[in-house]
Amino acid sequence: MGRIGIIDPDVVDMSNLQRQVLYNVADIGKSKAETAREKLLAMNPHITIDAFPIPLTSENALDLVAQYDIVADGTDNFQTRYLVNDVCVLTGKVNVYASIFRFEGQVSVFNMTKNGERGVNYRDIFPSPPPPGLVPDCAEGGVLGVLPGIIGSMQASEVIKVLTGIGEPLAGRLFIFDAASFTTRVLKIHKNPKFEPITELIDYDEFCGFIHKDTEGGLKEISATELKKMRTGKR
């Protein structure tokens, strides 16, 4: 592994420090991506690390992801998760997925092609997102401080396995860890026979039910039917 790209538009906040141990108080207010690059290069100056302190969007995702062999998704919102999934499908990249919420963590390997057939991807499990506000993010819902380290190490292990070809990656399986009860489960996941082929990147805020402001600064108007679909999670 000689090159790593880090995409994160956020800056370090005091609330991050209890779970994002790469940072410290002196880093508050600094770019997460650029600070991570600096600290990781201090550990290993013999590799290349690219920092992108920008949001991943439908406009830049294809160009950014095309530069790398594998994607590790550690995002905390559904818009970006669907975007990462779709761009990996379109570019043929493996997506090593990890997520955390409160006491639970999940890890899987998506879009890993075998014998010329597409692998399971995020949309096979979650074809549509939950209604906006139903699942809070880490800042709102909270997360056990040690959980990112545990799940992040598992995610890194899957990345290494995919890149080196050793072991059996979590393709077609979803690993679930509950830190509160210290129990684990591994669920088999299958391709959705109703899966609609991904042909392009879309507006993921709209897909996930978030209303944009129009170009004139007013609120976008929606019909009662559209609002009902957003509230029920139907598309």
mmCIF file of C-alpha atoms in Angstrom:
data_model
loop_
_atom_site.group_PDB
_atom_site.id
_atom_site.type_symbol
_atom_site.label_atom_id
_atom_site.label_comp_id
_atom_site.label_asym_id
_atom_site.label_seq_id
_atom_site.Cartn_x
_atom_site.Cartn_y
_atom_site.Cartn_z
ATOM 1 C CA MET A 1 0.000 0.000 0.000
ATOM 2 C CA GLY A 2 1.811 3.091 -1.195
ATOM 3 C CA ARG A 3 -0.886 5.726 -1.607
ATOM 4 C CA ILE A 4 -3.844 6.725 0.545
ATOM 5 C CA GLY A 5 -6.482 9.378 -0.116
ATOM 6 C CA ILE A 6 -8.439 10.953 2.749
ATOM 7 C CA ILE A 7 -11.670 12.812 1.974
ATOM 8 C CA ASP A 8 -13.275 14.809 4.805
ATOM 9 C CA PRO A 9 -14.631 18.371 4.671
ATOM 10 C CA ASP A 10 -14.922 18.717 8.452
ATOM 11 C CA VAL A 11 -12.664 20.360 11.008
ATOM 12 C CA VAL A 12 -11.661 18.871 14.347
ATOM 13 C CA ASP A 13 -14.102 19.617 17.172
ATOM 14 C CA MET A 14 -13.734 19.057 20.904
ATOM 15 C CA SER A 15 -16.582 16.532 20.783
ATOM 16 C CA ASN A 16 -14.564 14.373 18.359
ATOM 17 C CA LEU A 17 -11.615 13.776 20.659
ATOM 18 C CA GLN A 18 -13.126 11.042 22.841
ATOM 19 C CA ARG A 19 -13.494 8.733 19.853
ATOM 20 C CA GLN A 20 -11.146 10.041 17.115
ATOM 21 C CA VAL A 21 -7.832 9.388 18.831
ATOM 22 C CA LEU A 22 -5.693 10.590 15.929
ATOM 23 C CA TYR A 23 -6.478 14.162 17.000
ATOM 24 C CA ASN A 24 -5.824 16.183 20.151
ATOM 25 C CA VAL A 25 -6.815 19.533 21.649
ATOM 26 C CA ALA A 26 -4.187 21.404 19.631
ATOM 27 C CA ASP A 27 -5.908 20.240 16.423
ATOM 28 C CA ILE A 28 -9.304 21.787 17.201
ATOM 29 C CA GLY A 29 -10.467 23.935 14.302
ATOM 30 C CA LYS A 30 -8.028 22.362 11.839
ATOM 31 C CA SER A 31 -8.973 20.349 8.753
ATOM 32 C CA LYS A 32 -9.454 16.693 9.635
ATOM 33 C CA ALA A 33 -8.133 15.484 6.285
ATOM 34 C CA GLU A 34 -5.013 17.655 6.278
ATOM 35 C CA THR A 35 -4.257 17.012 9.962
ATOM 36 C CA ALA A 36 -4.652 13.268 9.457
ATOM 37 C CA ARG A 37 -2.264 13.435 6.501
ATOM 38 C CA GLU A 38 0.349 15.261 8.580
ATOM 39 C CA LYS A 39 0.141 12.828 11.503
ATOM 40 C CA LEU A 40 0.141 9.691 9.349
ATOM 41 C CA LEU A 41 3.146 10.879 7.341
ATOM 42 C CA ALA A 42 4.965 11.428 10.631
ATOM 43 C CA MET A 43 4.390 7.726 11.339
ATOM 44 C CA ASN A 44 5.379 6.591 7.844
ATOM 45 C CA PRO A 45 7.014 9.132 5.504
ATOM 46 C CA HIS A 46 7.620 6.494 2.825
ATOM 47 C CA ILE A 47 4.093 6.555 1.400
ATOM 48 C CA THR A 48 1.976 9.142 -0.401
ATOM 49 C CA ILE A 49 -1.081 10.538 1.370
ATOM 50 C CA ASP A 50 -3.508 12.810 -0.458
ATOM 51 C CA ALA A 51 -5.743 15.072 1.641
ATOM 52 C CA PHE A 52 -9.032 16.305 0.184
ATOM 53 C CA PRO A 53 -10.693 18.710 2.677
ATOM 54 C CA ILE A 54 -13.824 18.848 0.523
ATOM 55 C CA PRO A 55 -17.201 17.103 0.449
ATOM 56 C CA LEU A 56 -17.563 14.035 -1.747
ATOM 57 C CA THR A 57 -20.243 14.944 -4.291
ATOM 58 C CA SER A 58 -21.850 13.565 -7.417
ATOM 59 C CA GLU A 59 -19.709 16.013 -9.376
ATOM 60 C CA ASN A 60 -16.277 14.965 -8.046
ATOM 61 C CA ALA A 61 -16.753 11.380 -6.856
ATOM 62 C CA LEU A 62 -15.933 9.603 -10.119
ATOM 63 C CA ASP A 63 -12.654 11.477 -10.600
ATOM 64 C CA LEU A 64 -11.569 11.035 -6.972
ATOM 65 C CA VAL A 65 -12.417 7.341 -6.623
ATOM 66 C CA ALA A 66 -10.884 6.456 -10.002
ATOM 67 C CA GLN A 67 -7.446 7.321 -8.588
ATOM 68 C CA TYR A 68 -7.479 4.489 -6.037
ATOM 69 C CA ASP A 69 -7.835 0.705 -5.980
ATOM 70 C CA ILE A 70 -10.221 0.334 -3.045
ATOM 71 C CA VAL A 71 -12.568 2.508 -0.992
ATOM 72 C CA ALA A 72 -12.984 2.416 2.800
ATOM 73 C CA ASP A 73 -16.304 4.028 3.713
ATOM 74 C CA GLY A 74 -16.463 5.451 7.229
ATOM 75 C CA THR A 75 -19.148 8.062 6.613
ATOM 76 C CA ASP A 76 -21.908 8.894 9.084
ATOM 77 C CA ASN A 77 -24.788 9.931 6.817
ATOM 78 C CA PHE A 78 -26.956 8.103 4.332
ATOM 79 C CA GLN A 79 -26.462 10.538 1.455
ATOM 80 C CA THR A 80 -22.729 9.858 1.322
ATOM 81 C CA ARG A 81 -23.122 6.120 1.909
ATOM 82 C CA TYR A 82 -25.340 5.786 -1.142
ATOM 83 C CA LEU A 83 -23.003 8.011 -3.144
ATOM 84 C CA VAL A 84 -19.968 5.922 -2.149
ATOM 85 C CA ASN A 85 -21.813 2.723 -3.001
ATOM 86 C CA ASP A 86 -22.926 3.957 -6.401
ATOM 87 C CA VAL A 87 -19.568 5.386 -7.448
ATOM 88 C CA CYS A 88 -17.883 2.108 -6.461
ATOM 89 C CA VAL A 89 -20.356 0.172 -8.604
ATOM 90 C CA LEU A 90 -19.797 2.502 -11.561
ATOM 91 C CA THR A 91 -15.990 2.365 -11.263
ATOM 92 C CA GLY A 92 -15.754 -1.308 -10.306
ATOM 93 C CA LYS A 93 -14.070 -0.580 -6.969
ATOM 94 C CA VAL A 94 -14.455 -2.682 -3.837
ATOM 95 C CA ASN A 95 -16.200 -0.797 -1.021
ATOM 96 C CA VAL A 96 -15.110 -1.807 2.489
ATOM 97 C CA TYR A 97 -17.963 -0.498 4.607
ATOM 98 C CA ALA A 98 -18.048 0.263 8.318
ATOM 99 C CA SER A 99 -20.570 2.125 10.436
ATOM 100 C CA ILE A 100 -21.134 2.785 14.127
ATOM 101 C CA PHE A 101 -24.115 3.878 16.205
ATOM 102 C CA ARG A 102 -24.271 4.056 19.982
ATOM 103 C CA PHE A 103 -23.026 0.597 21.065
ATOM 104 C CA GLU A 104 -23.227 -1.172 17.696
ATOM 105 C CA GLY A 105 -20.812 -1.436 14.797
ATOM 106 C CA GLN A 106 -21.144 -3.038 11.363
ATOM 107 C CA VAL A 107 -18.562 -4.117 8.795
ATOM 108 C CA SER A 108 -18.946 -5.599 5.311
ATOM 109 C CA VAL A 109 -17.233 -5.769 1.926
ATOM 110 C CA PHE A 110 -19.397 -4.588 -0.959
ATOM 111 C CA ASN A 111 -19.094 -4.816 -4.727
ATOM 112 C CA MET A 112 -16.447 -7.534 -4.711
ATOM 113 C CA THR A 113 -16.701 -9.233 -8.097
ATOM 114 C CA LYS A 114 -16.289 -13.007 -8.190
ATOM 115 C CA ASN A 115 -16.163 -15.135 -11.345
ATOM 116 C CA GLY A 116 -17.260 -12.130 -13.364
ATOM 117 C CA GLU A 117 -20.452 -11.607 -11.353
ATOM 118 C CA ARG A 118 -21.177 -8.483 -9.381
ATOM 119 C CA GLY A 119 -20.938 -8.742 -5.639
ATOM 120 C CA VAL A 120 -23.499 -7.665 -3.093
ATOM 121 C CA ASN A 121 -23.594 -3.908 -2.559
ATOM 122 C CA TYR A 122 -25.150 -1.534 -0.033
ATOM 123 C CA ARG A 123 -28.340 -1.133 -2.057
ATOM 124 C CA ASP A 124 -28.975 -4.884 -1.939
ATOM 125 C CA ILE A 125 -29.464 -4.539 1.827
ATOM 126 C CA PHE A 126 -30.879 -1.023 1.937
ATOM 127 C CA PRO A 127 -32.539 -0.247 -1.415
ATOM 128 C CA SER A 128 -33.937 3.002 -0.019
ATOM 129 C CA PRO A 129 -32.917 5.245 2.881
ATOM 130 C CA PRO A 130 -34.924 5.736 6.079
ATOM 131 C CA PRO A 131 -37.020 8.896 6.427
ATOM 132 C CA PRO A 132 -34.950 11.985 7.312
ATOM 133 C CA GLY A 133 -34.360 12.331 11.051
ATOM 134 C CA LEU A 134 -35.279 8.735 11.904
ATOM 135 C CA VAL A 135 -31.654 7.700 12.491
ATOM 136 C CA PRO A 136 -29.558 10.415 14.205
ATOM 137 C CA ASP A 137 -25.880 10.856 13.416
ATOM 138 C CA CYS A 138 -23.060 10.272 15.923
ATOM 139 C CA ALA A 139 -23.295 13.818 17.264
ATOM 140 C CA GLU A 140 -27.009 13.454 17.997
ATOM 141 C CA GLY A 141 -27.286 9.767 18.858
ATOM 142 C CA GLY A 142 -23.941 9.323 20.568
ATOM 143 C CA VAL A 143 -21.423 6.532 20.223
ATOM 144 C CA LEU A 144 -19.304 4.579 22.696
ATOM 145 C CA GLY A 145 -15.868 6.203 22.546
ATOM 146 C CA VAL A 146 -13.900 2.984 22.018
ATOM 147 C CA LEU A 147 -16.200 1.663 19.277
ATOM 148 C CA PRO A 148 -14.620 3.521 16.315
ATOM 149 C CA GLY A 149 -11.243 2.012 17.200
ATOM 150 C CA ILE A 150 -12.667 -1.502 17.375
ATOM 151 C CA ILE A 151 -14.696 -1.279 14.176
ATOM 152 C CA GLY A 152 -12.035 0.750 12.373
ATOM 153 C CA SER A 153 -9.453 -1.964 13.042
ATOM 154 C CA MET A 154 -11.823 -4.581 11.644
ATOM 155 C CA GLN A 155 -12.412 -2.427 8.576
ATOM 156 C CA ALA A 156 -8.660 -1.992 8.073
ATOM 157 C CA SER A 157 -8.256 -5.762 8.350
ATOM 158 C CA GLU A 158 -10.777 -6.259 5.541
ATOM 159 C CA VAL A 159 -8.955 -3.716 3.363
ATOM 160 C CA ILE A 160 -5.688 -5.606 3.848
ATOM 161 C CA LYS A 161 -7.364 -8.933 3.047
ATOM 162 C CA VAL A 162 -8.864 -7.591 -0.176
ATOM 163 C CA LEU A 163 -5.604 -5.979 -1.310
ATOM 164 C CA THR A 164 -3.408 -8.976 -0.512
ATOM 165 C CA GLY A 165 -5.821 -11.775 -1.388
ATOM 166 C CA ILE A 166 -5.359 -13.488 1.967
ATOM 167 C CA GLY A 167 -8.154 -14.924 4.073
ATOM 168 C CA GLU A 168 -11.846 -14.634 3.300
ATOM 169 C CA PRO A 169 -13.198 -11.065 3.118
ATOM 170 C CA LEU A 170 -16.671 -10.237 4.420
ATOM 171 C CA ALA A 171 -18.152 -10.197 0.920
ATOM 172 C CA GLY A 172 -21.758 -11.376 1.068
ATOM 173 C CA ARG A 173 -21.727 -11.115 4.855
ATOM 174 C CA LEU A 174 -22.520 -8.356 7.340
ATOM 175 C CA PHE A 175 -20.604 -8.448 10.625
ATOM 176 C CA ILE A 176 -22.447 -6.867 13.573
ATOM 177 C CA PHE A 177 -20.802 -6.147 16.927
ATOM 178 C CA ASP A 178 -22.784 -5.104 20.016
ATOM 179 C CA ALA A 179 -20.403 -3.645 22.586
ATOM 180 C CA ALA A 180 -23.129 -3.375 25.244
ATOM 181 C CA SER A 181 -23.651 -7.146 25.377
ATOM 182 C CA PHE A 182 -20.291 -8.008 23.791
ATOM 183 C CA THR A 183 -21.945 -10.252 21.250
ATOM 184 C CA THR A 184 -21.328 -10.648 17.540
ATOM 185 C CA ARG A 185 -23.418 -11.814 14.628
ATOM 186 C CA VAL A 186 -22.572 -12.500 11.011
ATOM 187 C CA LEU A 187 -25.505 -12.248 8.630
ATOM 188 C CA LYS A 188 -25.450 -13.668 5.128
ATOM 189 C CA ILE A 189 -26.565 -11.103 2.582
ATOM 190 C CA HIS A 190 -27.667 -11.834 -0.952
ATOM 191 C CA LYS A 191 -28.112 -9.902 -4.152
ATOM 192 C CA ASN A 192 -31.530 -8.310 -4.408
ATOM 193 C CA PRO A 193 -33.343 -9.796 -7.442
ATOM 194 C CA LYS A 194 -35.185 -6.470 -7.810
ATOM 195 C CA PHE A 195 -31.942 -4.491 -7.836
ATOM 196 C CA GLU A 196 -32.097 -1.677 -10.361
ATOM 197 C CA PRO A 197 -28.801 -1.203 -12.241
ATOM 198 C CA ILE A 198 -26.861 1.902 -11.279
ATOM 199 C CA THR A 199 -26.164 3.932 -14.400
ATOM 200 C CA GLU A 200 -25.353 7.381 -13.018
ATOM 201 C CA LEU A 201 -24.796 9.416 -9.883
ATOM 202 C CA ILE A 202 -27.875 11.271 -8.683
ATOM 203 C CA ASP A 203 -28.855 14.018 -6.238
ATOM 204 C CA TYR A 204 -28.402 12.107 -2.977
ATOM 205 C CA ASP A 205 -29.839 14.822 -0.739
ATOM 206 C CA GLU A 206 -33.046 14.605 -2.728
ATOM 207 C CA PHE A 207 -32.921 10.791 -2.786
ATOM 208 C CA CYS A 208 -32.644 10.742 1.020
ATOM 209 C CA GLY A 209 -35.519 13.182 1.414
ATOM 210 C CA PHE A 210 -33.694 16.400 2.209
ATOM 211 C CA ILE A 211 -35.221 19.529 0.680
ATOM 212 C CA HIS A 212 -32.922 21.931 -1.166
ATOM 213 C CA LYS A 213 -33.243 25.668 -1.302
ATOM 214 C CA ASP A 214 -33.765 26.867 -4.844
ATOM 215 C CA THR A 215 -31.338 29.096 -6.695
ATOM 216 C CA GLU A 216 -33.218 32.210 -5.622
ATOM 217 C CA GLY A 217 -32.831 31.434 -1.945
ATOM 218 C CA GLY A 218 -36.416 30.392 -1.266
ATOM 219 C CA LEU A 219 -37.598 26.984 -0.160
ATOM 220 C CA LYS A 220 -38.212 24.335 -2.783
ATOM 221 C CA GLU A 221 -41.917 23.607 -3.164
ATOM 222 C CA ILE A 222 -43.154 20.033 -2.993
ATOM 223 C CA SER A 223 -46.573 18.510 -3.370
ATOM 224 C CA ALA A 224 -48.519 16.782 -0.595
ATOM 225 C CA THR A 225 -47.915 13.460 -2.352
ATOM 226 C CA GLU A 226 -44.142 14.030 -2.435
ATOM 227 C CA LEU A 227 -44.156 14.966 1.257
ATOM 228 C CA LYS A 228 -46.067 11.797 2.119
ATOM 229 C CA LYS A 229 -43.519 9.696 0.197
ATOM 230 C CA MET A 230 -40.655 11.374 2.054
ATOM 231 C CA ARG A 231 -42.293 10.736 5.435
ATOM 232 C CA THR A 232 -42.936 7.061 4.662
ATOM 233 C CA GLY A 233 -39.551 6.492 3.021
ATOM 234 C CA LYS A 234 -41.089 5.476 -0.304
ATOM 235 C CA ARG A 235 -39.642 6.588 -3.639
#
